[in-house]
Coordinates of C-alpha atoms in Angstrom, one line a residue:
Chain A
M1 CA 26.5 291.4 39.9
K2 CA 26.9 292.1 36.2
E3 CA 30.3 291.3 34.7
E4 CA 31.1 294.9 33.8
E5 CA 30.4 296.0 37.4
L6 CA 33.0 293.7 39.0
N7 CA 36.0 295.9 38.1
F8 CA 34.5 299.0 39.6
E9 CA 35.4 297.5 43.0
K10 CA 39.0 298.5 42.4
E11 CA 39.5 302.1 43.5
Q12 CA 41.6 302.9 40.5
F13 CA 38.8 301.9 38.1
S14 CA 35.9 303.4 40.0
L15 CA 35.8 306.7 38.1
T16 CA 36.1 305.1 34.6
M17 CA 33.5 303.8 32.2
I18 CA 33.3 300.1 31.4
P19 CA 31.3 298.7 28.5
G20 CA 28.2 296.6 29.2
K21 CA 27.1 293.4 27.5
F22 CA 25.5 295.2 24.5
A23 CA 28.5 297.4 23.8
R24 CA 30.8 294.4 24.1
S25 CA 28.7 292.3 21.8
M26 CA 28.6 295.0 19.1
R27 CA 32.4 294.8 19.0
T28 CA 32.2 291.3 17.5
C29 CA 28.9 291.6 15.7
L30 CA 30.0 290.7 12.1
I31 CA 27.3 292.8 10.3
W32 CA 27.9 295.9 12.5
Q33 CA 31.6 295.5 12.3
F34 CA 31.5 295.2 8.5
I35 CA 29.6 298.5 8.3
R36 CA 32.2 300.1 10.7
F37 CA 35.0 298.6 8.6
V38 CA 33.7 300.4 5.5
I39 CA 33.2 303.7 7.4
I40 CA 36.6 303.6 9.2
N41 CA 38.3 302.8 5.9
V42 CA 36.6 305.7 4.1
K43 CA 37.6 308.1 6.9
M44 CA 41.2 306.8 7.0
I45 CA 41.5 307.2 3.2
I46 CA 40.2 310.8 3.6
V47 CA 42.8 311.5 6.3
V48 CA 45.5 310.0 4.2
G49 CA 44.4 312.1 1.3
K50 CA 44.4 315.3 3.4
S51 CA 47.9 314.4 4.7
H52 CA 49.6 314.3 1.3
Chain B
M1 CA 74.5 311.9 -13.3
A2 CA 73.8 313.0 -9.7
R3 CA 73.8 310.8 -6.6
L4 CA 71.3 310.7 -3.8
V5 CA 72.4 308.9 -0.7
V6 CA 69.8 307.8 1.8
L7 CA 70.9 306.9 5.3
G8 CA 68.6 304.3 6.8
G9 CA 66.2 301.7 5.3
G10 CA 63.3 301.9 7.7
V11 CA 59.8 303.2 6.8
A12 CA 61.1 306.8 6.0
G13 CA 64.4 305.8 4.3
H14 CA 62.9 302.9 2.3
T15 CA 60.0 305.2 1.1
T16 CA 62.4 307.9 0.1
A17 CA 64.8 305.6 -1.7
T18 CA 62.3 303.5 -3.6
F19 CA 60.2 306.5 -4.8
A20 CA 63.3 308.4 -5.8
A21 CA 64.6 305.4 -7.7
K22 CA 61.3 305.1 -9.5
W23 CA 61.0 308.8 -10.4
L24 CA 64.7 309.4 -11.3
G25 CA 65.1 306.2 -13.4
S26 CA 68.6 305.5 -14.6
Q27 CA 69.4 309.2 -15.1
H28 CA 70.6 309.4 -11.5
E29 CA 71.9 307.1 -8.8
V30 CA 70.2 306.3 -5.6
V31 CA 72.3 304.7 -2.8
V32 CA 71.0 303.3 0.5
V33 CA 73.2 302.9 3.5
T34 CA 71.6 300.8 6.2
P35 CA 73.2 298.5 8.8
N36 CA 70.3 296.0 8.5
A37 CA 70.1 293.2 6.0
K38 CA 66.3 292.9 6.5
W39 CA 63.4 295.2 6.3
N40 CA 61.1 295.0 9.3
W41 CA 57.4 295.9 9.5
I42 CA 57.8 297.0 13.1
P43 CA 54.1 297.3 14.0
S44 CA 53.7 293.6 13.6
N45 CA 56.6 292.9 16.0
I46 CA 53.8 293.1 18.7
W47 CA 52.4 289.8 17.3
V48 CA 55.9 288.3 17.2
G49 CA 56.3 289.3 20.8
V50 CA 53.4 287.2 21.9
G51 CA 54.2 284.2 19.7
Q52 CA 51.5 284.8 17.1
M53 CA 53.8 285.6 14.2
T54 CA 57.3 284.5 13.3
K55 CA 60.2 286.8 12.6
E56 CA 60.1 285.7 9.0
E57 CA 56.5 286.9 8.6
V58 CA 57.5 290.5 9.5
T59 CA 60.9 290.8 7.8
F60 CA 62.3 290.3 4.3
D61 CA 65.8 290.6 2.7
L62 CA 66.5 294.1 1.4
A63 CA 69.2 293.2 -1.2
P64 CA 67.0 291.6 -3.8
V65 CA 64.4 294.4 -3.5
Y66 CA 67.0 297.1 -4.0
A67 CA 68.6 295.2 -6.9
K68 CA 65.1 295.1 -8.5
A69 CA 64.7 298.9 -8.0
G70 CA 68.2 299.7 -9.3
I71 CA 69.3 301.0 -5.9
T72 CA 72.9 300.7 -4.8
Y73 CA 72.8 299.1 -1.4
H74 CA 75.5 299.2 1.3
Q75 CA 74.9 297.2 4.4
A76 CA 76.7 299.6 6.6
K77 CA 76.1 302.3 9.2
A78 CA 76.9 305.9 8.6
V79 CA 79.6 307.3 10.9
S80 CA 80.0 310.9 9.8
I81 CA 79.0 313.5 7.3
N82 CA 81.3 316.0 5.6
P83 CA 78.8 318.3 4.0
E84 CA 81.6 320.6 2.6
G85 CA 83.9 317.8 1.5
S86 CA 87.4 317.8 2.8
D87 CA 91.0 318.8 1.8
S88 CA 91.1 315.9 -0.6
S89 CA 87.5 316.0 -1.9
E90 CA 85.5 318.8 -3.3
K91 CA 82.3 316.9 -3.1
P92 CA 80.4 316.3 0.2
F93 CA 80.5 312.7 1.5
V94 CA 79.5 310.3 4.2
T95 CA 81.9 307.9 5.9
I96 CA 80.3 304.5 6.3
E97 CA 81.3 301.4 8.3
Y98 CA 80.2 298.0 6.9
T99 CA 78.1 295.7 9.1
Q100 CA 77.7 292.8 6.6
E101 CA 79.4 289.5 7.1
G102 CA 82.8 289.4 5.6
K103 CA 83.2 293.2 5.4
A104 CA 82.3 294.1 9.0
G105 CA 84.3 297.0 10.3
E106 CA 85.6 298.2 6.9
T107 CA 85.1 301.9 6.3
E108 CA 84.4 303.6 3.0
V109 CA 83.7 307.1 1.8
V110 CA 80.5 307.6 -0.3
E111 CA 80.2 311.0 -2.1
Y112 CA 76.8 312.5 -2.6
D113 CA 75.0 315.3 -4.3
Y114 CA 72.0 315.0 -2.1
L115 CA 71.7 313.3 1.3
V116 CA 68.6 312.2 3.2
N117 CA 69.1 311.3 6.8
A118 CA 66.5 308.7 7.7
T119 CA 68.5 306.6 10.2
G120 CA 65.7 306.3 12.6
P121 CA 66.5 306.3 16.3
K122 CA 69.2 304.8 18.5
L123 CA 67.4 302.6 21.0
N124 CA 69.0 304.3 24.0
F125 CA 68.7 301.4 26.5
D126 CA 71.7 302.6 28.5
A127 CA 69.9 305.9 29.4
T128 CA 68.3 303.9 32.3
P129 CA 70.7 301.8 34.5
G130 CA 69.9 298.2 34.1
L131 CA 67.6 298.6 31.1
G132 CA 70.7 298.3 28.8
D133 CA 73.7 296.0 29.0
G134 CA 76.2 298.9 29.2
N135 CA 77.1 298.5 25.6
G136 CA 74.0 300.1 24.1
Q137 CA 72.1 296.9 23.8
L138 CA 69.0 295.5 25.6
G139 CA 69.9 294.3 29.1
E140 CA 69.0 291.0 30.7
N141 CA 66.4 292.3 33.1
T142 CA 63.6 293.2 30.6
V143 CA 62.4 292.3 27.1
S144 CA 61.7 294.6 24.1
V145 CA 59.6 294.5 20.9
C146 CA 61.6 297.3 19.2
T147 CA 63.2 294.8 16.7
A148 CA 62.1 291.5 15.4
D149 CA 64.9 289.7 17.3
H150 CA 63.9 291.4 20.5
A151 CA 60.3 290.4 19.9
V152 CA 61.2 286.7 19.4
H153 CA 63.1 286.8 22.7
A154 CA 60.1 288.5 24.3
S155 CA 57.8 285.7 23.1
H156 CA 60.0 283.0 24.6
K157 CA 60.0 284.8 27.9
L158 CA 56.2 285.2 27.8
A159 CA 55.8 281.5 27.1
E160 CA 58.0 280.7 30.1
A161 CA 55.9 282.9 32.3
V162 CA 52.7 281.3 31.1
E163 CA 54.2 277.9 31.9
K164 CA 55.0 279.0 35.4
M165 CA 51.4 280.2 35.9
K166 CA 50.1 276.9 34.6
G167 CA 52.3 275.3 37.3
G168 CA 50.6 277.4 39.9
T169 CA 53.1 280.3 40.3
R170 CA 51.6 283.8 40.1
Q171 CA 53.3 286.2 37.7
K172 CA 53.5 290.0 37.6
F173 CA 53.7 291.7 34.2
L174 CA 55.0 295.2 33.9
V175 CA 54.8 296.9 30.5
G176 CA 55.4 300.5 29.5
T177 CA 58.2 303.0 29.2
G178 CA 61.7 302.6 30.6
H179 CA 62.6 306.3 31.0
G180 CA 60.9 309.6 31.7
M181 CA 61.6 310.9 28.1
C182 CA 60.3 307.9 26.1
T183 CA 58.1 308.0 23.0
C184 CA 56.3 305.2 21.3
Q185 CA 53.8 304.6 24.1
G186 CA 51.5 303.2 21.4
A187 CA 53.7 300.1 20.9
A188 CA 53.7 299.3 24.6
F189 CA 50.0 300.0 24.8
E190 CA 49.3 297.4 22.1
Y191 CA 51.7 294.9 23.6
I192 CA 50.1 295.0 27.1
F193 CA 46.7 294.3 25.6
N194 CA 48.1 291.5 23.5
I195 CA 49.7 290.0 26.6
E196 CA 46.5 290.3 28.5
N197 CA 44.6 288.6 25.6
E198 CA 47.2 285.7 25.4
L199 CA 46.9 285.2 29.2
R200 CA 43.1 284.8 28.8
K201 CA 43.5 282.4 25.9
A202 CA 45.9 280.3 27.9
G203 CA 43.4 280.3 30.8
V204 CA 45.8 281.8 33.3
R205 CA 44.6 285.4 33.5
D206 CA 43.5 284.9 37.1
M207 CA 47.1 284.0 37.9
A208 CA 48.5 287.2 36.5
D209 CA 48.9 290.8 37.7
V210 CA 49.2 293.1 34.7
K211 CA 50.4 296.7 35.2
W212 CA 51.2 299.6 33.0
I213 CA 54.0 302.0 33.8
S214 CA 54.4 305.2 31.7
N215 CA 55.9 308.6 31.6
E216 CA 52.5 310.0 30.3
S217 CA 50.9 312.5 32.8
F218 CA 47.6 310.9 32.0
L219 CA 46.5 307.6 30.3
G220 CA 46.0 308.2 26.6
D221 CA 48.5 311.0 26.2
F222 CA 50.4 308.9 23.6
G223 CA 53.1 311.6 23.2
M224 CA 50.6 313.8 21.4
G225 CA 49.2 315.6 24.5
G226 CA 46.2 313.2 24.3
L227 CA 43.4 313.8 21.8
H228 CA 39.7 314.4 21.8
M229 CA 38.0 311.9 19.6
K230 CA 34.6 311.0 18.5
V231 CA 33.4 307.8 20.2
G232 CA 29.9 306.6 20.1
G233 CA 28.5 310.1 19.3
Y234 CA 30.5 311.8 22.0
V235 CA 33.7 313.8 21.7
V236 CA 35.8 312.5 24.5
S237 CA 39.3 312.8 25.8
S238 CA 41.6 309.9 25.0
K239 CA 42.1 309.7 28.8
L240 CA 38.5 308.4 29.2
F241 CA 38.9 306.1 26.3
A242 CA 42.2 304.6 27.6
E243 CA 41.1 304.3 31.2
S244 CA 38.0 302.5 30.1
L245 CA 40.1 299.9 28.2
Y246 CA 42.4 299.4 31.2
A247 CA 39.6 299.1 33.7
E248 CA 37.6 296.7 31.5
R249 CA 40.6 294.4 31.3
S250 CA 41.7 294.9 34.9
I251 CA 45.1 296.4 34.1
D252 CA 46.4 298.7 36.8
W253 CA 48.4 301.8 35.8
L254 CA 51.2 303.9 37.2
I255 CA 51.6 307.1 35.2
G256 CA 53.8 310.2 35.3
A257 CA 56.7 307.8 36.1
H258 CA 60.3 308.1 35.2
T259 CA 61.9 304.6 35.4
S260 CA 65.2 305.4 37.0
K261 CA 66.7 302.0 37.5
V262 CA 66.0 298.4 36.5
E263 CA 67.2 295.4 38.3
N264 CA 66.4 291.7 38.1
G265 CA 62.7 291.6 38.9
K266 CA 62.4 295.2 40.1
V267 CA 62.2 298.8 38.8
E268 CA 62.8 302.0 40.7
Y269 CA 60.8 305.0 39.6
E270 CA 60.2 308.7 40.3
L271 CA 56.8 310.2 39.9
L272 CA 55.7 313.7 38.8
D273 CA 55.0 314.6 42.5
G274 CA 58.6 313.8 43.3
S275 CA 57.9 310.7 45.3
K276 CA 60.0 307.6 44.6
G277 CA 59.0 303.9 44.6
E278 CA 59.7 300.4 43.5
E279 CA 57.7 298.0 41.5
E280 CA 58.5 294.3 41.3
F281 CA 57.9 292.1 38.2
D282 CA 58.4 288.7 36.8
F283 CA 58.1 289.9 33.1
A284 CA 58.8 293.4 32.0
M285 CA 58.7 295.0 28.5
L286 CA 59.9 298.6 28.8
I287 CA 60.4 300.8 25.7
P288 CA 63.8 302.6 25.8
P289 CA 64.1 306.3 25.1
F290 CA 65.2 307.3 21.6
A291 CA 68.2 309.4 20.6
G292 CA 69.9 310.2 17.4
V293 CA 72.3 307.5 16.1
G294 CA 75.4 309.6 17.0
L295 CA 76.4 310.8 13.5
K296 CA 79.2 313.3 13.5
A297 CA 79.6 316.2 11.1
Y298 CA 82.8 317.9 9.9
D299 CA 83.5 321.0 7.8
K300 CA 86.0 321.2 5.0
A301 CA 88.9 321.9 7.4
G302 CA 87.9 318.8 9.5
E303 CA 86.5 320.9 12.4
D304 CA 83.6 319.2 14.2
I305 CA 80.3 320.9 13.3
T306 CA 78.0 318.3 14.8
G307 CA 76.4 320.9 16.9
T308 CA 75.5 323.0 13.8
V309 CA 74.0 320.1 11.9
F310 CA 72.4 318.2 14.7
A311 CA 70.3 319.1 17.8
P312 CA 71.8 318.1 21.2
N313 CA 69.6 314.9 21.2
G314 CA 71.4 313.8 18.0
F315 CA 68.5 314.4 15.6
M316 CA 69.2 316.5 12.5
K317 CA 68.1 320.1 12.4
V318 CA 65.6 320.9 9.7
D319 CA 63.3 323.9 8.8
A320 CA 61.6 323.9 12.2
D321 CA 61.5 326.9 14.6
Y322 CA 63.8 325.8 17.3
T323 CA 63.5 329.0 19.3
A324 CA 63.0 328.1 23.0
K325 CA 59.6 329.3 24.1
P326 CA 57.1 328.4 26.8
Y327 CA 54.3 325.9 26.2
A328 CA 51.6 328.6 25.9
E329 CA 53.5 330.0 22.9
W330 CA 53.9 326.8 20.9
K331 CA 52.4 326.9 17.5
A332 CA 51.7 324.4 14.8
S333 CA 53.8 326.6 12.5
D334 CA 56.9 325.7 14.7
W335 CA 56.9 322.3 13.0
P336 CA 59.0 321.7 9.8
R337 CA 57.4 321.6 6.4
T338 CA 60.2 320.6 4.0
Y339 CA 62.7 318.8 6.3
Q340 CA 65.6 320.6 4.6
N341 CA 68.7 321.3 6.8
P342 CA 69.0 325.1 7.3
T343 CA 72.8 325.1 6.9
Y344 CA 73.3 322.7 4.0
S345 CA 70.4 322.8 1.5
N346 CA 71.3 319.5 -0.1
M347 CA 70.7 317.6 3.1
F348 CA 67.3 316.5 4.4
A349 CA 66.0 314.4 7.3
A350 CA 63.0 312.2 7.3
G351 CA 61.1 310.2 9.9
I352 CA 62.4 309.9 13.4
A353 CA 65.8 311.3 12.3
F354 CA 64.6 315.0 12.2
A355 CA 64.8 317.1 15.3
P356 CA 61.3 318.2 16.5
P357 CA 61.0 321.8 17.6
H358 CA 59.6 320.8 20.9
L359 CA 57.3 318.3 22.6
I360 CA 53.7 317.9 21.7
S361 CA 52.6 316.9 25.2
K362 CA 52.7 319.5 27.9
P363 CA 56.3 319.6 29.4
M364 CA 56.4 318.3 33.0
K365 CA 59.0 318.0 35.7
S366 CA 59.1 316.5 39.1
P367 CA 60.0 318.8 42.0
N368 CA 63.4 317.2 41.8
G369 CA 63.9 318.6 38.3
T370 CA 63.5 315.3 36.5
P371 CA 61.7 315.8 33.2
I372 CA 58.9 313.3 32.9
N373 CA 57.0 313.7 29.6
P374 CA 56.6 311.8 26.4
T375 CA 58.5 312.9 23.4
P376 CA 56.8 313.4 20.1
P377 CA 56.0 310.3 18.0
R378 CA 57.2 310.4 14.4
T379 CA 56.9 306.7 13.4
G380 CA 54.6 304.9 11.0
M381 CA 52.3 306.9 8.8
P382 CA 54.1 310.3 9.4
S383 CA 57.5 308.7 8.6
G384 CA 56.2 307.4 5.3
I385 CA 54.5 310.6 4.3
I386 CA 57.6 312.7 5.2
G387 CA 59.8 310.2 3.3
K388 CA 57.8 310.6 0.1
A389 CA 57.6 314.4 0.3
V390 CA 61.4 314.5 0.8
A391 CA 61.9 312.1 -2.2
H392 CA 59.7 314.5 -4.3
S393 CA 61.8 317.5 -3.3
V394 CA 65.1 315.9 -3.9
C395 CA 64.0 314.5 -7.3
D396 CA 62.8 317.9 -8.3
L397 CA 66.1 319.5 -7.2
M398 CA 68.0 316.9 -9.2
T399 CA 65.9 317.2 -12.3
K400 CA 64.7 320.8 -12.3
G401 CA 67.6 322.6 -10.6
E402 CA 68.4 324.3 -7.3
N403 CA 65.3 326.6 -7.5
A404 CA 62.8 323.8 -7.7
H405 CA 59.8 324.0 -5.4
L406 CA 60.2 321.9 -2.2
H407 CA 57.3 319.6 -1.3
E408 CA 55.8 320.0 2.2
A409 CA 54.5 317.6 4.8
S410 CA 54.0 319.3 8.1
M411 CA 52.9 317.1 11.0
A412 CA 50.5 319.9 11.9
E413 CA 48.7 319.2 8.6
M414 CA 49.1 315.4 8.6
G415 CA 47.0 312.7 10.1
A416 CA 48.0 309.4 11.6
A417 CA 46.2 306.1 12.1
C418 CA 47.0 303.9 15.1
V419 CA 45.5 300.5 15.3
A420 CA 46.3 298.7 18.5
S421 CA 45.1 295.1 18.3
A422 CA 44.5 292.6 21.0
G423 CA 44.8 289.1 19.7
K424 CA 45.3 287.9 16.1
G425 CA 42.4 285.7 15.2
V426 CA 40.3 287.1 12.3
F427 CA 37.0 286.7 14.3
T428 CA 38.3 286.6 17.9
G429 CA 40.7 289.5 18.0
T430 CA 39.6 293.1 18.6
A431 CA 41.5 296.4 18.2
A432 CA 41.4 299.9 19.3
A433 CA 41.4 301.9 16.0
M434 CA 42.3 305.5 16.4
T435 CA 42.8 308.2 13.8
V436 CA 44.1 311.6 14.6
Y437 CA 44.1 314.7 12.4
P438 CA 46.4 316.5 12.6
V439 CA 49.1 314.8 14.6
V440 CA 50.4 318.1 16.0
P441 CA 47.4 320.1 17.3
D442 CA 46.6 323.4 15.7
F443 CA 44.6 325.5 18.1
E444 CA 44.4 328.4 15.7
K445 CA 42.7 326.3 13.0
Y446 CA 40.8 324.1 15.4
P447 CA 40.1 326.1 18.6
G448 CA 39.0 323.9 21.5
T449 CA 40.6 320.5 20.8
G450 CA 43.3 321.5 18.4
R451 CA 42.2 318.8 16.0
D452 CA 39.4 318.1 13.4
T453 CA 37.0 315.9 15.4
D454 CA 35.4 314.7 12.1
Y455 CA 38.6 312.8 11.4
T456 CA 39.9 312.2 15.0
F457 CA 38.0 309.2 16.2
G458 CA 38.4 305.9 17.9
E459 CA 36.5 302.7 18.4
I460 CA 37.1 299.2 19.6
G461 CA 36.1 296.1 17.6
L462 CA 36.7 293.6 14.9
A463 CA 36.7 296.3 12.2
G464 CA 40.0 297.9 13.5
H465 CA 41.4 294.4 13.9
W466 CA 40.8 293.6 10.2
I467 CA 42.4 296.9 9.3
K468 CA 45.5 295.9 11.3
H469 CA 45.7 292.6 9.4
I470 CA 45.3 294.4 6.0
L471 CA 47.9 297.0 6.9
H472 CA 50.4 294.2 7.7
F473 CA 50.1 292.5 4.3
L474 CA 49.6 295.7 2.4
F475 CA 52.7 297.5 3.7
I476 CA 55.0 294.4 3.3
Y477 CA 53.6 294.0 -0.2
K478 CA 54.4 297.6 -0.9
A479 CA 57.8 297.6 0.7
K480 CA 58.7 294.6 -1.5
L481 CA 57.9 296.8 -4.5
N482 CA 55.4 294.2 -5.9
P483 CA 53.2 295.2 -8.8
G484 CA 51.1 298.3 -8.1
W485 CA 53.1 299.3 -5.0
T486 CA 52.9 303.0 -5.7
L487 CA 49.1 302.9 -5.5
I488 CA 49.2 301.9 -1.9
P489 CA 49.3 305.1 0.2
E490 CA 51.8 305.7 3.0

C-alpha cells in the first residue's frame, strides 16, 4: 500500500484528498519552491498594495 | 501643540503611534499607554511554544524604541475614558493605572486631543470554567500561546509530554478553541501542525494521538466563513484544503464544538447538534475567547456612558452599521471604513479593539441555544493596515483641521496573508501559505465566492515557510524602527 493510502483507512479521512509522492516532493523541491516563492511574494505584494 | 494618546502597543497601536510620531514630528505630542514593557511578534509565539525559539527572539523592550521615536510612553493600563472631560477638566482625558515596577497601582489622568483605542483583546480565559484561574489568567489545566510567557510555559509542557512518550507512555494532544465564540483559529491551526512536526522529529509520533477541537462549523472556516482559493489550478473550498492537511498528518478533528468546561485532563463540550461529550487529554492548548479590555466611559457629569461608547462585548463602536439583521442581509458595506467613534469624533479604534458589525462566518446555534461560531479575526495584517489608516486620519485632523478627509481601510477591501508553518528548519519546514482578498467577502462585487480568486490562494511548501521566516525578521526590524522601517508594508 502506498504511504498516502494508509490514512484513508480512518473513516474520518476517507472522503478527503491526500497528496501522493510527487505532490509531496514538489513541496520541498528547491527549484520549484524558489519559483513559487517569487510568485507568492509578487501576489502578496499586489494584495498589500490593493489593501492600502 | 495637540496631543494624541494611543491606548495599546500591539500591532495596531504600535503602527498608529510610530507613524503618527514620524508624520507629526515635534509639532505635536504622541503618547502611548500600554501595560506591557515589551513588544511581542505574536505569530512567532508558535515557534516559542514548541521550543524552536526563545522569548527573547520574539520580544524587545518598548522604552528605547519610543524614546528614539520621541513618543511619551506610560507602562500602564487604561481604566476609563472621559471624552467630555469632567467638572474639573474641560479637556477629555483617560485615567491610567501604572503596571511598571515601582509605580504599580498608581493612577494618573492623561488629557488628550485625539484618542486611538488599540488595546487589543482581553484574553477571556474565565469565560470557560477551568480554562482560566478565576482571576482572568490562564488556568492550570491547559497551556496557551497567546503571549510569549504562555508560549514558554507551553514549550516546557510539550517537552515533558515528549519525555513521557520516549519513556513508553502514550499521550493525547488536544489543540483548538476553548469556547464556542473564539476567534484566532489560525494560531491554533499553526500550533497543532508544529506539535505534530515536533513529535515526528522526536521520533514519538506513533505514541501520540493528536486531535483538533474547534467552534468552526467546518474545517477551514478560520472565522472568515471559509474561503474559496486557487490551489493547483482548481478553485477549492478551504474545507477541502484543511481536511487534506489533517488527513495527511493523521490529525482527528471535532468541529462545531463549544468547550463548556475544562478539568485536569478532560474537557466537556457541546456540539452544534446539541449533543454533549467529553474528551480526555494529556496536553491541551485551547485559545480563549476575546473580549474588550473592560474600559469604562463617563460623561462630563460623571454618568456612566460605557454603553454609548462600547458594544456589549467591550469593543469600541466605530463607523460600522450595527443594525441587527439576518445573515442573508449582511453586506460588505456594514464594515467600518474610518474607525471613528460615531459619538466622539476625536476617538478612533484600531485592530481588535473595534467592534465588528457582525460575524463573518454564518451564525450557528445548538438546539440548546448555545452560540457556536467563530468571531471575526482582526489580527495581523488588518490590524497594521487599520492602524496606519487611523494614524493618517488623526495626523490630518491635527494638522489640517477638523474637516480633514479621513483615510479608509475597510476589511471588505483589504486582504490578509496567513502563513501557517510546520517546523522551523530552512529546508526541512513547510508551511501552508494562504492569502485572502478581501477578508470580508463582498458578494456584490465578487458573486459566487465573495472574493477575488486571483488573489485568494493557498499552497503548501517551503516557499511559504521561507516567507514566514522573512516576515518574522522583517516585522521585528520594522517595529524597532530600524533604518528604512517605513518602506516595509504592514
